[in-house]
mmCIF file with all atom_site columns, C-alpha atoms in Angstrom:
data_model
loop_
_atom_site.group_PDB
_atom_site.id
_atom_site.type_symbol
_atom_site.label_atom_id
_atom_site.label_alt_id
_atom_site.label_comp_id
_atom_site.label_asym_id
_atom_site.label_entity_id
_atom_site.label_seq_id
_atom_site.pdbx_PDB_ins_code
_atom_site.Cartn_x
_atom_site.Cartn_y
_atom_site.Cartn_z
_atom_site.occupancy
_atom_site.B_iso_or_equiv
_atom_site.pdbx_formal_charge
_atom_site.auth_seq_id
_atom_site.auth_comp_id
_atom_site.auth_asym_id
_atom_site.auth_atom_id
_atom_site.pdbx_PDB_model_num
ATOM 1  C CA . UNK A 1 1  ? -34.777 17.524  20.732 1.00 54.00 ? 1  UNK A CA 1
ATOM 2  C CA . UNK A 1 2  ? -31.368 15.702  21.595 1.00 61.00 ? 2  UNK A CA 1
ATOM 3  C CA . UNK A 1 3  ? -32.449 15.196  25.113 1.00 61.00 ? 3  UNK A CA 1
ATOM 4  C CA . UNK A 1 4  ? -36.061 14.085  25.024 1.00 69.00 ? 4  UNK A CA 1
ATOM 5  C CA . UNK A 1 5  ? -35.671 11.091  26.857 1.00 76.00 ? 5  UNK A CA 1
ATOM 6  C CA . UNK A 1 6  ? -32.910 12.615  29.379 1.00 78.00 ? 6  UNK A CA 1
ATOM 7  C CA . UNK A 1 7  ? -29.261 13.178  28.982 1.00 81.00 ? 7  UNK A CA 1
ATOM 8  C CA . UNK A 1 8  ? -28.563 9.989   30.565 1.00 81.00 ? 8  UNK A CA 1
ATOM 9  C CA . UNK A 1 9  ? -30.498 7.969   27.649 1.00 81.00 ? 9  UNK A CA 1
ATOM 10 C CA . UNK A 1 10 ? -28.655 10.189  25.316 1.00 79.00 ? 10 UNK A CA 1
ATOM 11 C CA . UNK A 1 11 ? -25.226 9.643   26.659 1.00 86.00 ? 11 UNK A CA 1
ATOM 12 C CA . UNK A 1 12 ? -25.608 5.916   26.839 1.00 83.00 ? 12 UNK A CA 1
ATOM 13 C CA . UNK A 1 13 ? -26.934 6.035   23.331 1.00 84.00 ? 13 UNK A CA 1
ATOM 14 C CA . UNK A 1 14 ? -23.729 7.509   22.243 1.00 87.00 ? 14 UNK A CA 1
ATOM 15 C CA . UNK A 1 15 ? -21.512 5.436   24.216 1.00 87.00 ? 15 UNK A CA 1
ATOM 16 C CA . UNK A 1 16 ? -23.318 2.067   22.028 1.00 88.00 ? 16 UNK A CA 1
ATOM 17 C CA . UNK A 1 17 ? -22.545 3.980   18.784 1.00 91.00 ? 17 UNK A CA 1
ATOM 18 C CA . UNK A 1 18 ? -19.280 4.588   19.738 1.00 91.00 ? 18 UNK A CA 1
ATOM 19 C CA . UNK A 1 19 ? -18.349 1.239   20.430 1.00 90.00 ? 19 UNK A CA 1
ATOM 20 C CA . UNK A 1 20 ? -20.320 0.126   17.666 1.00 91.00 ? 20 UNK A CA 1
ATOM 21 C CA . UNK A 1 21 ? -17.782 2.589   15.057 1.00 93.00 ? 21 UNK A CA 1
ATOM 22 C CA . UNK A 1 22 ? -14.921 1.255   16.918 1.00 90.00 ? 22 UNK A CA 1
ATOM 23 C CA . UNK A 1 23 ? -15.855 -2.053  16.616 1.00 90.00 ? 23 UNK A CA 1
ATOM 24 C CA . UNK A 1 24 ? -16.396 -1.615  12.805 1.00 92.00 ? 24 UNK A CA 1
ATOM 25 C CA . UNK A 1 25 ? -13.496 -0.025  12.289 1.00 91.00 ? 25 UNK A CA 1
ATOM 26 C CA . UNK A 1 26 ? -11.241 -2.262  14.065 1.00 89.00 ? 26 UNK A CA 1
ATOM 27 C CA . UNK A 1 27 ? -12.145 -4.998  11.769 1.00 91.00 ? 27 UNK A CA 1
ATOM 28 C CA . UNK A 1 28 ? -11.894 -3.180  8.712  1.00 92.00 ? 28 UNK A CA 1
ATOM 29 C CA . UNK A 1 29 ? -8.182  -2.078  9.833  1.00 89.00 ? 29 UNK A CA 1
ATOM 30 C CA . UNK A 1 30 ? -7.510  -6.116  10.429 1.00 90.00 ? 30 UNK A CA 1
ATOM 31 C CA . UNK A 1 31 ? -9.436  -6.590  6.875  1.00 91.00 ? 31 UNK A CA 1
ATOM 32 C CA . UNK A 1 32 ? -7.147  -4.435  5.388  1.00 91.00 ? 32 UNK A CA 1
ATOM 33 C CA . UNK A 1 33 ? -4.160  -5.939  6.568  1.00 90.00 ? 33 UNK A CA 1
ATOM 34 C CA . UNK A 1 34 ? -4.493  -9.198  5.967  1.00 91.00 ? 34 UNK A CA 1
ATOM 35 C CA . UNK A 1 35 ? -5.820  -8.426  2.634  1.00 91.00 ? 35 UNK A CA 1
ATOM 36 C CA . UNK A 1 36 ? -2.073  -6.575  2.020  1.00 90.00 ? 36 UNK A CA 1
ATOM 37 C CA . UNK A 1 37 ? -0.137  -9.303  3.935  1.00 89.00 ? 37 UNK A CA 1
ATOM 38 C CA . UNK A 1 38 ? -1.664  -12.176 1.331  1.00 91.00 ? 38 UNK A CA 1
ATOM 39 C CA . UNK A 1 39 ? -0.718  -9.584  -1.679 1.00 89.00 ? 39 UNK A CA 1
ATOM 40 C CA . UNK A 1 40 ? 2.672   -9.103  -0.618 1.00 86.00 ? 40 UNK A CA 1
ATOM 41 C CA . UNK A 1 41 ? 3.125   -12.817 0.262  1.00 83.00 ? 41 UNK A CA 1
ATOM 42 C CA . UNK A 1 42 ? 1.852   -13.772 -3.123 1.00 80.00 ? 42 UNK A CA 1
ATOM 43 C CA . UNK A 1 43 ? 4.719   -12.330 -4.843 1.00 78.00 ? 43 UNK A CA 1
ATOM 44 C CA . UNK A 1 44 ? 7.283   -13.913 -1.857 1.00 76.00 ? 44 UNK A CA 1
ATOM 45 C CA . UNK A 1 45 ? 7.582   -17.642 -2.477 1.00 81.00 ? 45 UNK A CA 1
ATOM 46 C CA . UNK A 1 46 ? 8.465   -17.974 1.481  1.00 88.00 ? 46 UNK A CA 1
ATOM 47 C CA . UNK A 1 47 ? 4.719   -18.305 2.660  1.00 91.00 ? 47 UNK A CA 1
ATOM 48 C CA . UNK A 1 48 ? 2.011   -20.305 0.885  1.00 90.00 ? 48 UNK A CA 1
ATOM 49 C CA . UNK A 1 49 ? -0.999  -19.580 1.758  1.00 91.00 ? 49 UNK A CA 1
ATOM 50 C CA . UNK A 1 50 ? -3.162  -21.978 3.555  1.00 92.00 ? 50 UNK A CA 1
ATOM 51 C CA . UNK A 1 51 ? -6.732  -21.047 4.254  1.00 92.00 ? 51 UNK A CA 1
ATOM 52 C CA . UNK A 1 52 ? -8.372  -18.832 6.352  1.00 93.00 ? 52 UNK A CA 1
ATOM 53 C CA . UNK A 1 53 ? -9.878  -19.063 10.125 1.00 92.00 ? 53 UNK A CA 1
ATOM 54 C CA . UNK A 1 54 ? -12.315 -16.936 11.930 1.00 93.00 ? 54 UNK A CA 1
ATOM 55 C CA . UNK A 1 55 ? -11.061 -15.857 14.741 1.00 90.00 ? 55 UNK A CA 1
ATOM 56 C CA . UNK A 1 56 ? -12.585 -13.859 17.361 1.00 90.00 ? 56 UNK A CA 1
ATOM 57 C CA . UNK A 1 57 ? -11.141 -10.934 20.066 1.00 87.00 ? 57 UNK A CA 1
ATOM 58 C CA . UNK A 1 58 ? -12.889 -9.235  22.619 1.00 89.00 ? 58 UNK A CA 1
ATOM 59 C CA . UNK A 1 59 ? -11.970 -5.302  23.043 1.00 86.00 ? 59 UNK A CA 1
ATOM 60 C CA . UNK A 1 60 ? -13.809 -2.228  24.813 1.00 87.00 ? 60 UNK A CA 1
ATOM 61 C CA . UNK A 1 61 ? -15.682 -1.814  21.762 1.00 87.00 ? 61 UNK A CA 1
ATOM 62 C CA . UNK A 1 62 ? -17.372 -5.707  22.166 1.00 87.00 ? 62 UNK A CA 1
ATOM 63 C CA . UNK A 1 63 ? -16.519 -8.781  20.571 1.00 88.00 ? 63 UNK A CA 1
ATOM 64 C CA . UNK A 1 64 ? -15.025 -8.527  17.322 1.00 89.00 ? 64 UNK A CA 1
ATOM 65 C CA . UNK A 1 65 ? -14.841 -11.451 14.283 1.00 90.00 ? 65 UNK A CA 1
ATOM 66 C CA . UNK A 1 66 ? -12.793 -11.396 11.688 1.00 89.00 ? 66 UNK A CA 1
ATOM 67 C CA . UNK A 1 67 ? -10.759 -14.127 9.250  1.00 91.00 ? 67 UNK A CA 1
ATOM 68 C CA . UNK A 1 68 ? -7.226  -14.433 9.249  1.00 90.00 ? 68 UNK A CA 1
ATOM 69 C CA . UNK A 1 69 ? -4.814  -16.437 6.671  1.00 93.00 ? 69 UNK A CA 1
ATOM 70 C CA . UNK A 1 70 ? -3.406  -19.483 7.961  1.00 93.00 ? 70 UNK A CA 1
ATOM 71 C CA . UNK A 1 71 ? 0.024   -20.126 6.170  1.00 93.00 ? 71 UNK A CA 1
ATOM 72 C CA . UNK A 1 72 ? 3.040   -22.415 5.696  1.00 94.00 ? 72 UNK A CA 1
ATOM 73 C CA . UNK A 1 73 ? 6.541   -20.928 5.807  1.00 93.00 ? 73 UNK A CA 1
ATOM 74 C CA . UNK A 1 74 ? 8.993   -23.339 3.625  1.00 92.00 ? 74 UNK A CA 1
ATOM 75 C CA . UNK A 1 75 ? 11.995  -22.047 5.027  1.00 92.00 ? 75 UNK A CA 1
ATOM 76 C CA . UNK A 1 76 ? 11.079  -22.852 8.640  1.00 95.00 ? 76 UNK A CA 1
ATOM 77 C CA . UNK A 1 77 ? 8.833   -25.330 8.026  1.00 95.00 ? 77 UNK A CA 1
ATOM 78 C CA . UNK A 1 78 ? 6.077   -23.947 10.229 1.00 94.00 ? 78 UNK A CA 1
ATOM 79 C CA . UNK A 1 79 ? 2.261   -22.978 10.319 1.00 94.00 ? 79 UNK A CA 1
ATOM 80 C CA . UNK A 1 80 ? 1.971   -19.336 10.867 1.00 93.00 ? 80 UNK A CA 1
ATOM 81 C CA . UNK A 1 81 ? -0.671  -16.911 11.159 1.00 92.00 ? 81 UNK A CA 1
ATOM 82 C CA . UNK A 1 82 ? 1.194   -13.716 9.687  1.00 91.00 ? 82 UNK A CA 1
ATOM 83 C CA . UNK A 1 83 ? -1.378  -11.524 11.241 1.00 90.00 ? 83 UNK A CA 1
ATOM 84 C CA . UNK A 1 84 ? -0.421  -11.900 14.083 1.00 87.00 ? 84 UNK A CA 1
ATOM 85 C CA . UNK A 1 85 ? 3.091   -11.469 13.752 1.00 82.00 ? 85 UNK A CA 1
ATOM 86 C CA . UNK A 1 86 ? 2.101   -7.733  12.664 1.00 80.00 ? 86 UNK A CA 1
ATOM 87 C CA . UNK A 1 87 ? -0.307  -7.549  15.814 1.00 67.00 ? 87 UNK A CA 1
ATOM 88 C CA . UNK A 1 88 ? 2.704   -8.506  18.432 1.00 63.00 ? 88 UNK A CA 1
ATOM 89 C CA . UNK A 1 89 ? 4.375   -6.092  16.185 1.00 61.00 ? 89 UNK A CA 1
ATOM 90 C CA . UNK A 1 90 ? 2.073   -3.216  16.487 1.00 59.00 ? 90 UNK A CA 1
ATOM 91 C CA . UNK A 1 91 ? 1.591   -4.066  20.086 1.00 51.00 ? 91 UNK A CA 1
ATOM 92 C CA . UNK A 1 92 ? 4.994   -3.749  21.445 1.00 48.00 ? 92 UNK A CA 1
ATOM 93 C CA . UNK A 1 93 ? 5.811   -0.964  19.278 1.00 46.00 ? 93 UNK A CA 1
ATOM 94 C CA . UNK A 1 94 ? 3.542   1.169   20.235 1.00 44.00 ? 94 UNK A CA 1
ATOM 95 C CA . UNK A 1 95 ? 4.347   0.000   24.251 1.00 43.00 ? 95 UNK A CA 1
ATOM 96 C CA . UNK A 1 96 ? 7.853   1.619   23.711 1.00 46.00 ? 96 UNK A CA 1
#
């Protein structure tokens, strides 16, 4: 029975597996980004890559950990984190 140990048990059970698929999910959609940022980047001879950090964000689904590519770009001759130029990206995009 779905409610054996009362609907409030039940709907605080969901709410953790909720958070817990939006927290997996979330850092498989980083994951996959950064994977296609560092295969785009390897055919552009603008950004070497550098090595990667973990990095860690906090959201309404918990704390979420994930690695992100630490690069050098030779025309500007800065450190950048091309992540999260696409996250700042994203972000004010979808703000509009």
């Amino acid at each position: 029975m779905i409610f054996s140990n009362g609907i409030s048990s039940y709907t605080d059970d969901l709410v953790s597996e909720f958070a817990t698929f939006g927290s997996d999910l979330t850092q498989y959609l980083i994951d996959l980004v950064e994977e296609e940022i560092f295969k785009i980047n390897k055919e552009d001879k603008q950004f070497q890559s550098l090595e990667k950090d973990e990095r860690n964000i906090v959201s309404i689904f918990g704390n979420i950990t994930y690695k992100r590519r630490y690069y050098y770009d030779k025309t500007s001759k800065e450190r950048v984190y091309l992540l999260d130029r696409v996250e700042k990206s994203i972000f004010v995009t979808s703000l509009e």
